[in-house]
Short mmCIF file of N, CA and C in Angstrom, two decimals:
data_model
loop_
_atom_site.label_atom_id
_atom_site.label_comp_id
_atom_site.label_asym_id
_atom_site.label_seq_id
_atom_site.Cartn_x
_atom_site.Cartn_y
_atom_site.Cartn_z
N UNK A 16 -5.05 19.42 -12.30
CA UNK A 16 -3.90 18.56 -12.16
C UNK A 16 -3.38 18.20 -13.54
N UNK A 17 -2.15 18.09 -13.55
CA UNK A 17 -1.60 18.00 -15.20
C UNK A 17 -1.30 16.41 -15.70
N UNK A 18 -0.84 16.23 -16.79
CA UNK A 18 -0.95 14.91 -16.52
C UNK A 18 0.72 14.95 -16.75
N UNK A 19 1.35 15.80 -16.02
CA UNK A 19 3.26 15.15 -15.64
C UNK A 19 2.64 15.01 -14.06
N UNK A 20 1.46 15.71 -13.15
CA UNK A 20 2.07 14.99 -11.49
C UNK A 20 1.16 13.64 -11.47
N UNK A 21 2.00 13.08 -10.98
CA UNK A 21 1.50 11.28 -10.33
C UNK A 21 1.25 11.48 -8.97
N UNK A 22 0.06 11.14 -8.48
CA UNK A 22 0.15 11.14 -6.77
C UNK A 22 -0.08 9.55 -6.72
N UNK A 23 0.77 9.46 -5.33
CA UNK A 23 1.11 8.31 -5.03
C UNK A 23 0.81 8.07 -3.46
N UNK A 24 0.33 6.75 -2.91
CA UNK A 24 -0.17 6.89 -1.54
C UNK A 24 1.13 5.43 -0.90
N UNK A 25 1.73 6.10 -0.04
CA UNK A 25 2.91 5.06 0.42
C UNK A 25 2.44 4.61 2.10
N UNK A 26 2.73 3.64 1.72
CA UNK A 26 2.45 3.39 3.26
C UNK A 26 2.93 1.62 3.37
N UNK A 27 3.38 1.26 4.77
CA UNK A 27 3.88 0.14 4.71
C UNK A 27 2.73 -0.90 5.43
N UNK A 28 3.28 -2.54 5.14
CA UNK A 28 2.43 -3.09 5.66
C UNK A 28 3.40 -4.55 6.16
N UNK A 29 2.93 -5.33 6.99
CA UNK A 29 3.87 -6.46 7.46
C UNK A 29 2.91 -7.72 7.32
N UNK A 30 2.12 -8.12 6.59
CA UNK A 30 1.61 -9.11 6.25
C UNK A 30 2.27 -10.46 6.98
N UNK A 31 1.42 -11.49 7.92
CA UNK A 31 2.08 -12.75 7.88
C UNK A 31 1.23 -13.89 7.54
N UNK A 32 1.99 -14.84 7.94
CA UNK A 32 1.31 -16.22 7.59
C UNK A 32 0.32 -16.54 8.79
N UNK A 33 0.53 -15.96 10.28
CA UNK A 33 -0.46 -16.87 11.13
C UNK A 33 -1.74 -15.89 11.43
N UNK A 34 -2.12 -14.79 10.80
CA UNK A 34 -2.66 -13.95 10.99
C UNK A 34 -4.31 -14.17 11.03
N UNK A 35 -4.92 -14.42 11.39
CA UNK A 35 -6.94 -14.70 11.39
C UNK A 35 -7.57 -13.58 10.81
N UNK A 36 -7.84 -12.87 10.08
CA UNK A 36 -8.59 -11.59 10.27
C UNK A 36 -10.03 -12.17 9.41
N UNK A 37 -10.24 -13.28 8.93
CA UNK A 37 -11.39 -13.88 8.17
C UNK A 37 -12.10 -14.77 9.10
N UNK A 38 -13.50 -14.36 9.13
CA UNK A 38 -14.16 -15.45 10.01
C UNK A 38 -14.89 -16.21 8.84
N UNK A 39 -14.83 -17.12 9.83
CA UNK A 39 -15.79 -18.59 8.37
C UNK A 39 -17.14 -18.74 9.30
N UNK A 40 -18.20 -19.64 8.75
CA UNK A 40 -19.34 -19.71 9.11
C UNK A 40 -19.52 -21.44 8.92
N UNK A 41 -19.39 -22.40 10.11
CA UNK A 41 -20.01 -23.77 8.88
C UNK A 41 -21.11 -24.21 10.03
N UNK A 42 -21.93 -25.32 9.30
CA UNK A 42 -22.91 -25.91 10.31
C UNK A 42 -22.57 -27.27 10.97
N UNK A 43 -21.28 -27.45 10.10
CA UNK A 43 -21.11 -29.07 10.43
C UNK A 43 -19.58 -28.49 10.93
N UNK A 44 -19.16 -29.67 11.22
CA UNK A 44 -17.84 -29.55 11.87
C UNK A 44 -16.68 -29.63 10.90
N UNK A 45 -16.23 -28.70 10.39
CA UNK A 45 -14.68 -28.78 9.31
C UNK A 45 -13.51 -28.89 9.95
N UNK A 46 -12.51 -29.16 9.33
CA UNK A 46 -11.12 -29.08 9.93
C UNK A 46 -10.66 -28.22 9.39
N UNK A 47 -10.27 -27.24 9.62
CA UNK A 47 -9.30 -26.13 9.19
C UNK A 47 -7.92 -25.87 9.34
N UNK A 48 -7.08 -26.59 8.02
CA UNK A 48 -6.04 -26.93 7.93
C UNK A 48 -5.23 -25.16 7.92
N UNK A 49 -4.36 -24.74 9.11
CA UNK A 49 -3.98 -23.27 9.15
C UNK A 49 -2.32 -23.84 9.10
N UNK A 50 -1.06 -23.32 8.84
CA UNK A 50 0.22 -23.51 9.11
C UNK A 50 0.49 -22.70 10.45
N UNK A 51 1.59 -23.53 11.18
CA UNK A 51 2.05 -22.29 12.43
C UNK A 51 2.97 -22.00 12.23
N UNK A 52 3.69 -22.34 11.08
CA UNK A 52 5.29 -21.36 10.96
C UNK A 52 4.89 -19.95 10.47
N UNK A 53 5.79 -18.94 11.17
CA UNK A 53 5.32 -17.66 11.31
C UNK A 53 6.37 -17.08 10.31
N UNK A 54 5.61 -16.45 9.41
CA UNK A 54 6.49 -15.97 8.02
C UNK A 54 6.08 -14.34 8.24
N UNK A 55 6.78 -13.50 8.32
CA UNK A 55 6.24 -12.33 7.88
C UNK A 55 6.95 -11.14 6.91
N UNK A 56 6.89 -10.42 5.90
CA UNK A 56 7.22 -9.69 4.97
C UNK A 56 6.92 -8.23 4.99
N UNK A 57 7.84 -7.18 4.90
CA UNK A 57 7.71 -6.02 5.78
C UNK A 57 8.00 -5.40 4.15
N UNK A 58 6.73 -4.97 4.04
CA UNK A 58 6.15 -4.68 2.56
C UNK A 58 6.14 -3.11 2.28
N UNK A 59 6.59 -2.49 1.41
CA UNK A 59 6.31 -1.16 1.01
C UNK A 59 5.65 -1.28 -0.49
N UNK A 60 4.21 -0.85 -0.60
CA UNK A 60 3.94 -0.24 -1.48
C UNK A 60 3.12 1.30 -1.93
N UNK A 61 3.44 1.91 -2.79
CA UNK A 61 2.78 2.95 -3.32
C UNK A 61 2.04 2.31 -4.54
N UNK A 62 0.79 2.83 -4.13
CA UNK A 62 -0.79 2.87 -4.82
C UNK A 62 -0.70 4.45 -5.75
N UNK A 63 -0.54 4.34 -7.02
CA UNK A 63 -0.72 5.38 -7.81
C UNK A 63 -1.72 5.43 -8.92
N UNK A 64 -3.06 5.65 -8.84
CA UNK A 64 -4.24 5.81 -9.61
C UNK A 64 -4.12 6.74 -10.81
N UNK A 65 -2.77 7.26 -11.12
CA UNK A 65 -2.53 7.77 -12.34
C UNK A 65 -1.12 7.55 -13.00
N UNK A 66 -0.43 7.12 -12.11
CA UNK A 66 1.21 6.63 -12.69
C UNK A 66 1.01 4.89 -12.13
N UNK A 67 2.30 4.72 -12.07
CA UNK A 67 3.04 3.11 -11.77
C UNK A 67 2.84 2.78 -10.54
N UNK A 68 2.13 1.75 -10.11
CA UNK A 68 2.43 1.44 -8.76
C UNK A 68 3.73 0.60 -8.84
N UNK A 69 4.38 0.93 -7.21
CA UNK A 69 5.37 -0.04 -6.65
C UNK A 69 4.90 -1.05 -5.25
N UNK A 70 5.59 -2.08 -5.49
CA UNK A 70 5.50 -2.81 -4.39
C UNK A 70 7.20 -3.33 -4.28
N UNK A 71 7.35 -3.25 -3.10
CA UNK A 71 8.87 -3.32 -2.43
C UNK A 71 9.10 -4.06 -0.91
N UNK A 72 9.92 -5.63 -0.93
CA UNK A 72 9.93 -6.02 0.12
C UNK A 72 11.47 -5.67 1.14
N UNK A 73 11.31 -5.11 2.35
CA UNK A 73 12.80 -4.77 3.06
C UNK A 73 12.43 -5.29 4.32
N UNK A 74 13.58 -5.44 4.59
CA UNK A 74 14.05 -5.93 5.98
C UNK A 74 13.49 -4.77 7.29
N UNK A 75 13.31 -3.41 7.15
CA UNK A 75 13.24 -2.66 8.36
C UNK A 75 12.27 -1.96 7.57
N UNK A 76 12.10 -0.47 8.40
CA UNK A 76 11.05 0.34 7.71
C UNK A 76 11.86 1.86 8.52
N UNK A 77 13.47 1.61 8.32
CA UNK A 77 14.22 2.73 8.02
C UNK A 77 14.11 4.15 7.56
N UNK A 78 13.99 5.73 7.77
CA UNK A 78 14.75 6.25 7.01
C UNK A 78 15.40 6.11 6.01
N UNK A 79 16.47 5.10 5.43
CA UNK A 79 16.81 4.41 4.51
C UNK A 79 16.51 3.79 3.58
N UNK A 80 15.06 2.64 4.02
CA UNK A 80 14.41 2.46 3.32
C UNK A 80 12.91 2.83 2.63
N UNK A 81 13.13 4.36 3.35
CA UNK A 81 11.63 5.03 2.68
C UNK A 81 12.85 5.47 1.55
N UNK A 82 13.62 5.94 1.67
CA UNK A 82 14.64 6.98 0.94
C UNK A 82 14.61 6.03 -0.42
N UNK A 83 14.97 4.53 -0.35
CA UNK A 83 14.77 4.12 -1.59
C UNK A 83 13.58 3.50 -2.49
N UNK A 84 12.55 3.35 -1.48
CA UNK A 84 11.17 3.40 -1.79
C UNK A 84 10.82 4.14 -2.72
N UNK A 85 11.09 5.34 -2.30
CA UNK A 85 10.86 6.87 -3.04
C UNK A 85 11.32 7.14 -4.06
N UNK A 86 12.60 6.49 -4.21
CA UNK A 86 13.80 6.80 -5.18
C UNK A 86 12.93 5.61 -6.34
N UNK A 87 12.59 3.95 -6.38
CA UNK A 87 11.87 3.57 -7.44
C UNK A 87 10.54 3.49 -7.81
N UNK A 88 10.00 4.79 -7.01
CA UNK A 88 8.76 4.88 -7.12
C UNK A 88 9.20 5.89 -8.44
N UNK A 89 10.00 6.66 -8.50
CA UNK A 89 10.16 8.16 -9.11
C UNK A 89 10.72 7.24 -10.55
N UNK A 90 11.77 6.00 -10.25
CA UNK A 90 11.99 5.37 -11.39
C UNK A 90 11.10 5.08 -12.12
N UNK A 91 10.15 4.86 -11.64
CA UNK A 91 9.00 4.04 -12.28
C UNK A 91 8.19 4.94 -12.90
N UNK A 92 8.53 6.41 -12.94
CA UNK A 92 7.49 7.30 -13.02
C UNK A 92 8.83 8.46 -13.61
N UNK A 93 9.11 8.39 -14.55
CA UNK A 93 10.43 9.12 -15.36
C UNK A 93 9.52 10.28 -15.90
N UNK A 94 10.24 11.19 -15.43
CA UNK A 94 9.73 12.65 -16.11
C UNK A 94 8.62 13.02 -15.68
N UNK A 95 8.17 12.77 -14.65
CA UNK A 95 6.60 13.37 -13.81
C UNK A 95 7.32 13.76 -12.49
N UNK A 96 6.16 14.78 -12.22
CA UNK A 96 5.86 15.51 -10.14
C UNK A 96 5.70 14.51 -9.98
N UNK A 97 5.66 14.05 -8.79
CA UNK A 97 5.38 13.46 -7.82
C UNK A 97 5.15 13.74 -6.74
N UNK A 98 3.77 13.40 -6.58
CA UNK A 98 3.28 14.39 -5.20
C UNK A 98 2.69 12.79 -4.01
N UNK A 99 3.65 12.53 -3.26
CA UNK A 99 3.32 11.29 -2.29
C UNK A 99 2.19 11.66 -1.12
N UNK A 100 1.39 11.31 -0.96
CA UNK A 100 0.85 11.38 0.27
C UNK A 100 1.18 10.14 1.26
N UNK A 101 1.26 10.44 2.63
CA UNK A 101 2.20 9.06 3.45
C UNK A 101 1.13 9.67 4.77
N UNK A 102 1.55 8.52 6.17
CA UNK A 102 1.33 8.89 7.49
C UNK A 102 2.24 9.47 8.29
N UNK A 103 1.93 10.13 9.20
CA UNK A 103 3.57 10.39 10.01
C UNK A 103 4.04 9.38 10.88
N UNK A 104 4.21 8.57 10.51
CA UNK A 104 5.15 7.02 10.72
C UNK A 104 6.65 7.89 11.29
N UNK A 105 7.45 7.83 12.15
CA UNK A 105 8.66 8.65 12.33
C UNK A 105 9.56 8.56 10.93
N UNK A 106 9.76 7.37 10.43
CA UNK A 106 10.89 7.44 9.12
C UNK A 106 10.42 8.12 8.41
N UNK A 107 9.01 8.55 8.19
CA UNK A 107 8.42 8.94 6.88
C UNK A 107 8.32 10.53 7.09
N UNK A 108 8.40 11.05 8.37
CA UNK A 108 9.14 12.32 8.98
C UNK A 108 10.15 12.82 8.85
N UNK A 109 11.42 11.72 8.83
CA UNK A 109 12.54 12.04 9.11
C UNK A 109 13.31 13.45 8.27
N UNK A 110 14.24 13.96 9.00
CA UNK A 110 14.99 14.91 7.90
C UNK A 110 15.60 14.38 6.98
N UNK A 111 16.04 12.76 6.97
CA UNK A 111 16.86 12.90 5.77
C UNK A 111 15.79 12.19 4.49
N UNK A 112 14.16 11.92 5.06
CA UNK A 112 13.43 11.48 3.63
C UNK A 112 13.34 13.34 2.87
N UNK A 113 12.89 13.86 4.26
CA UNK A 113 12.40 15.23 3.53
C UNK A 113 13.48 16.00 2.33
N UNK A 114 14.57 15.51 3.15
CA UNK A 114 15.98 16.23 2.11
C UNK A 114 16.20 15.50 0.84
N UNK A 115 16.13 13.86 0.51
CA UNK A 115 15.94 12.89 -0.27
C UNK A 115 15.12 13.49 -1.35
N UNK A 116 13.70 13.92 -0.24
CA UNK A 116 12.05 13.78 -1.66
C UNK A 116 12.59 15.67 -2.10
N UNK A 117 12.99 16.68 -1.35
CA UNK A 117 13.66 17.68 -2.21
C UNK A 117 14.52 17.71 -2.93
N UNK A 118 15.62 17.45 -2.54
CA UNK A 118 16.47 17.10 -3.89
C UNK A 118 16.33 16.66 -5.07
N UNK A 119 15.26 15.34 -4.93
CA UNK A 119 14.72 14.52 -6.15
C UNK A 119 13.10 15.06 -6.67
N UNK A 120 12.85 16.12 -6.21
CA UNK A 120 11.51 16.73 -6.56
C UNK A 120 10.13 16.06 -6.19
N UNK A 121 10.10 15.46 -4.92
CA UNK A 121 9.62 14.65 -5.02
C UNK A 121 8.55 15.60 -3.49
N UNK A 122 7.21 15.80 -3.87
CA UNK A 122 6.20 16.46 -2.57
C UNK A 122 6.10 15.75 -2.23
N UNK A 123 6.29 15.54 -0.80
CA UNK A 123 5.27 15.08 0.51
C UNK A 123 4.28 15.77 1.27
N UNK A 124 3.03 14.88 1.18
CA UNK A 124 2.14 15.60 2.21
C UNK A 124 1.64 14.43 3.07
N UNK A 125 1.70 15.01 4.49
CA UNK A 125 1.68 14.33 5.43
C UNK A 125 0.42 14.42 6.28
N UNK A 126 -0.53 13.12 6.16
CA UNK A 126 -2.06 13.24 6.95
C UNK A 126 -1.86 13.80 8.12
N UNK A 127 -2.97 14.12 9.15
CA UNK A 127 -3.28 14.39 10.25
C UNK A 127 -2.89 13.16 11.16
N UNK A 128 -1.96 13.42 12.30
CA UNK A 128 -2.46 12.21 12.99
C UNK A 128 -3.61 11.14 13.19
N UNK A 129 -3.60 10.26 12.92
CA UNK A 129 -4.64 9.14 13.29
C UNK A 129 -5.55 9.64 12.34
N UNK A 130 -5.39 9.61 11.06
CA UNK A 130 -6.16 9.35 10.41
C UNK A 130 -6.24 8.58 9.10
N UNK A 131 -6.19 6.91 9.30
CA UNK A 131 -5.44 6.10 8.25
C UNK A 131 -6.74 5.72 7.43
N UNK A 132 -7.92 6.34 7.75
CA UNK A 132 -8.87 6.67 6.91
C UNK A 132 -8.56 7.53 5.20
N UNK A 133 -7.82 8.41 5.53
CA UNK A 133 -7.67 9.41 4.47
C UNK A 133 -6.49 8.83 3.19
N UNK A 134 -5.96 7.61 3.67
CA UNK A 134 -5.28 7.01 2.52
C UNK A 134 -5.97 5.81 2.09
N UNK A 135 -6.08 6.06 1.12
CA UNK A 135 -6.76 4.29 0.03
C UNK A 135 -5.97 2.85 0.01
N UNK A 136 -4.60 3.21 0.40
CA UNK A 136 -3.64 2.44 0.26
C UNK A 136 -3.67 1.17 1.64
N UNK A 137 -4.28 2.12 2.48
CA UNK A 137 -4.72 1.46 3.94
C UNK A 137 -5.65 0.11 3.77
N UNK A 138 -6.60 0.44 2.55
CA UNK A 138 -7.55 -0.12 2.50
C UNK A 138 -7.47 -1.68 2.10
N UNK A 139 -6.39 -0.92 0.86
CA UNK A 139 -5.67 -2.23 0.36
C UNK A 139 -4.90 -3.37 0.96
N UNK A 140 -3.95 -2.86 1.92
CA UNK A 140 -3.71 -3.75 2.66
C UNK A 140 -4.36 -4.59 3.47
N UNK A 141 -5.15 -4.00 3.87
CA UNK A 141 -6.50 -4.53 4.83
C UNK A 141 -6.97 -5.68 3.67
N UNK A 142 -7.31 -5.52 2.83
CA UNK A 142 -8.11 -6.59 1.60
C UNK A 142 -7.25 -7.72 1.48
N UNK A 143 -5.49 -7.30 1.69
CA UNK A 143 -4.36 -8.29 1.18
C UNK A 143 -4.51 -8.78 2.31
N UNK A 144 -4.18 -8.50 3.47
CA UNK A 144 -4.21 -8.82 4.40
C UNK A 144 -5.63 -10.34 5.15
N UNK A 145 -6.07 -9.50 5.03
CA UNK A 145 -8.03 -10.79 4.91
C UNK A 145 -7.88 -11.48 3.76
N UNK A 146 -7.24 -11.52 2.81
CA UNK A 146 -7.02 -12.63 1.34
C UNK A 146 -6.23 -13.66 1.90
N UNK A 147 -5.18 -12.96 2.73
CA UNK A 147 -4.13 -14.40 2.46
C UNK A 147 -4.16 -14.78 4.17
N UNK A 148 -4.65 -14.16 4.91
CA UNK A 148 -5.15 -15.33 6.24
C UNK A 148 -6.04 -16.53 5.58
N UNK A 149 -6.72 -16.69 4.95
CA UNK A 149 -7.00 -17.93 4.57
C UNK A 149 -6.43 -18.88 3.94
N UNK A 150 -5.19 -18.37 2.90
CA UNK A 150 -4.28 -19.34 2.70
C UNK A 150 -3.21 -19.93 3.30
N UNK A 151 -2.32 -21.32 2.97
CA UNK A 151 -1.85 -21.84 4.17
C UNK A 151 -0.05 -21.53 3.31
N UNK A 152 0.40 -20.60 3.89
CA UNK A 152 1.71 -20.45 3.08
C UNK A 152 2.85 -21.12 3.33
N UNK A 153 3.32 -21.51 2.82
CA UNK A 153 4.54 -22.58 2.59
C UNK A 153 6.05 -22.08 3.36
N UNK A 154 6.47 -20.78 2.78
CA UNK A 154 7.38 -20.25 3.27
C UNK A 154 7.53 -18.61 2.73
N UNK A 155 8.56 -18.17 3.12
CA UNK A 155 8.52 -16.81 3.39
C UNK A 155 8.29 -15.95 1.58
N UNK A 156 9.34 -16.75 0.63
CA UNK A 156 9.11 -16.69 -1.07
C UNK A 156 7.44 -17.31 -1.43
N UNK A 157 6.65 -18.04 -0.99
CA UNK A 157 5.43 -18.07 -1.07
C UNK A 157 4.38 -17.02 -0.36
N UNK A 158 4.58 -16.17 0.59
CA UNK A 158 4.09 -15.35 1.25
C UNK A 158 4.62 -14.11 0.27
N UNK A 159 5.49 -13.43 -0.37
CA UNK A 159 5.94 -12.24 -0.73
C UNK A 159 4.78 -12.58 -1.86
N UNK A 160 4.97 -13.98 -2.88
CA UNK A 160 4.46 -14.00 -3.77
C UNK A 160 2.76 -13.85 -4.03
N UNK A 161 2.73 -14.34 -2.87
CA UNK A 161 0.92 -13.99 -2.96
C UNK A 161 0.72 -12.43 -2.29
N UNK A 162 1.50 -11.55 -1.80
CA UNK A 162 1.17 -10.46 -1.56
C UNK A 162 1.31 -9.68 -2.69
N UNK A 163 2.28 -9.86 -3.34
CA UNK A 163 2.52 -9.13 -4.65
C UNK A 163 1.23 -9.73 -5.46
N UNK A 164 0.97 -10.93 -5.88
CA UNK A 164 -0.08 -11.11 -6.63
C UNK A 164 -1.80 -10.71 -6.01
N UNK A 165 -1.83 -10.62 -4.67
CA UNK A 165 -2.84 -9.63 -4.29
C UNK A 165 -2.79 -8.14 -4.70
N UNK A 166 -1.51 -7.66 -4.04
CA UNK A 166 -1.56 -6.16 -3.89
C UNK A 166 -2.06 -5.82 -5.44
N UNK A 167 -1.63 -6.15 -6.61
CA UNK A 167 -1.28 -5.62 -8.13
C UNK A 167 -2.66 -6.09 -8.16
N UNK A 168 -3.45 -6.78 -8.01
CA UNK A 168 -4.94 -7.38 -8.30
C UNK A 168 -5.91 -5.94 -7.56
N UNK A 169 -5.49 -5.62 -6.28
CA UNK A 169 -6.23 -4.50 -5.97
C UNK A 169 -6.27 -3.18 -6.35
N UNK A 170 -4.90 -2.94 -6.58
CA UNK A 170 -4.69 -1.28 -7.27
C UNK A 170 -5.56 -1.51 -8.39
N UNK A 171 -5.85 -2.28 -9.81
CA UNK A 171 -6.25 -2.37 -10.43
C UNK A 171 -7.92 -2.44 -10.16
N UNK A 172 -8.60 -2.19 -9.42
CA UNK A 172 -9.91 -2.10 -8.56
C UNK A 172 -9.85 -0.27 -8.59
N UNK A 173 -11.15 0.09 -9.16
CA UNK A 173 -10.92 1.86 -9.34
C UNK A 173 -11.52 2.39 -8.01
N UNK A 174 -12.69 1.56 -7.32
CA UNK A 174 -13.12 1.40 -5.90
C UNK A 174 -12.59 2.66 -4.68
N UNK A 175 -10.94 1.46 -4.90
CA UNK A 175 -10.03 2.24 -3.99
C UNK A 175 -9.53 3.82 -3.68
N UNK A 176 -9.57 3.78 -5.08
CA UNK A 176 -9.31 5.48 -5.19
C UNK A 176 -10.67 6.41 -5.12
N UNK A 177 -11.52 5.67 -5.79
CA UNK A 177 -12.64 6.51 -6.29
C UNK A 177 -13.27 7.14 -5.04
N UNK A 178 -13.56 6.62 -3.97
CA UNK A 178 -14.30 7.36 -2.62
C UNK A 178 -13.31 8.60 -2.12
N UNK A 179 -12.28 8.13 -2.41
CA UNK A 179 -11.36 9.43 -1.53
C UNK A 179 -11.37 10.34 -2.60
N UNK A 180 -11.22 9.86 -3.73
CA UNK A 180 -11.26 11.31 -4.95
C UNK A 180 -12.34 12.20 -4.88
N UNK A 181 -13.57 11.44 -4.57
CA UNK A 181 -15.03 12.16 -4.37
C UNK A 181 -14.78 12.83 -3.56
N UNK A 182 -14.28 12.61 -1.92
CA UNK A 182 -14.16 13.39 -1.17
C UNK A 182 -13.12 14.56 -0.98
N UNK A 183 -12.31 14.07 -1.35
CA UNK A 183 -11.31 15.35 -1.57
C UNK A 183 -10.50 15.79 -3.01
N UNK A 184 -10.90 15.34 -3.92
CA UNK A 184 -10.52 16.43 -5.52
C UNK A 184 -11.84 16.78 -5.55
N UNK A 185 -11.70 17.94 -6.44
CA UNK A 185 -12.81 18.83 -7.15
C UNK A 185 -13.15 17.75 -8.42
N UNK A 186 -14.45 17.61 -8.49
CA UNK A 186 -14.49 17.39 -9.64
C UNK A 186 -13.97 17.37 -10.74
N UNK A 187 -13.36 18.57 -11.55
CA UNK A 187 -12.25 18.95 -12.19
C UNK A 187 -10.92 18.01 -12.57
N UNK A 188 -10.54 17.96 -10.86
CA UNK A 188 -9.69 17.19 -11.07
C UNK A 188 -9.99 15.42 -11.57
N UNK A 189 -11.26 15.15 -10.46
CA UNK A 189 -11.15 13.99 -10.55
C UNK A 189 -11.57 13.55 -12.14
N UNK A 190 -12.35 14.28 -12.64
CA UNK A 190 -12.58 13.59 -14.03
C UNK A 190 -11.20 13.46 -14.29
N UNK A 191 -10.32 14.07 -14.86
CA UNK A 191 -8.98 14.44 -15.46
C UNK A 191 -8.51 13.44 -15.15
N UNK A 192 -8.32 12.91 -13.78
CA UNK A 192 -7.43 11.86 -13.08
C UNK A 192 -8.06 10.26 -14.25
N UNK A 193 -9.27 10.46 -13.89
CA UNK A 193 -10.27 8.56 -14.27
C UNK A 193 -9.82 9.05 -15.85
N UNK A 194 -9.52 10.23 -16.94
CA UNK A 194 -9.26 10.00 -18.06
C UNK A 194 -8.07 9.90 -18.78
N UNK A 195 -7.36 10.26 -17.64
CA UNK A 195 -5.62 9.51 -18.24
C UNK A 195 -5.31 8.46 -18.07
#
């Protein structure tokens, strides 16, 4: 692998405020102060273990808005391949991302059905996701903000990448990748 391609793992996530996924343990009786206003943020980021990550908040999860997903992921990453790996989510199918990521040079490779195992990026959300059910968020600009200050805290964790590199780069590659 050279060091102009960046692979990048895209995938979306909808994080909210009333969400449980953390269990607590006490012996005595606590009060557990939770909010019920329901905030939620329909999050795109790409996880890139050798270029720029992006994180991007939109309203839908469009055709449209993979198209510009893609488009400042590539900003962010001036003068490199870009080789995305994604799920087959229908937008992330669509003909007009595929015509978008050709035009702009941009590979897609698309997992196997049902298998959200094979992206790292999955993982991450899952971590953001169990972080901020325990906090009590204020409003919808306090919810983006602690996802962004999660998400950028986890890419920076080599963890994430490192099991899937073992399993699927050659050696070869993966040294190459952990030394740029």
């Amino acid at each position: 692998m050279s060091k102009n391609v960046v692979i990048g793992f895209l995938d979306a996530s909808s994080p909210q405020s009333t969400a449980n996924t953390q269990r607590v343990w006490f012996f005595t009786r606590t009060r557990i102060i939770k909010n019920t206003s329901k905030f939620r943020a329909n999050t795109f980021g790409i996880y890139s273990p050798n270029g720029n990550s992006i994180l991007t908040f939109r309203d839908h999860s469009k055709k449209e808005d993979i198209c510009e997903v893609l488009s400042e992921f590539k900003a962010a990453n001036p003068g490199k391949r870009i080789v995305i790996i994604l799920d087959n989510f229908s937008s992330h199918r669509s003909q007009m991302v595929r015509d978008f990521s050709a035009q702009n040079g941009i590979e897609l490779i698309f997992l196997p059905p049902y298998s959200p195992d094979l992206n790292p990026i999955e993982q991450i959300w899952r971590a953001v996701r169990r972080d901020l059910s325990t906090l009590f968020i204020k409003d919808l600009d306090h919810l983006k903000a602690e996802i962004w200050e999660e998400f950028f805290y986890r890419i920076n964790q080599i963890t994430y990448f490192k099991g899937w590199a073992e399993k699927f780069l050659s050696a070869k590659y993966y040294f190459k990748m952990l030394c740029n």
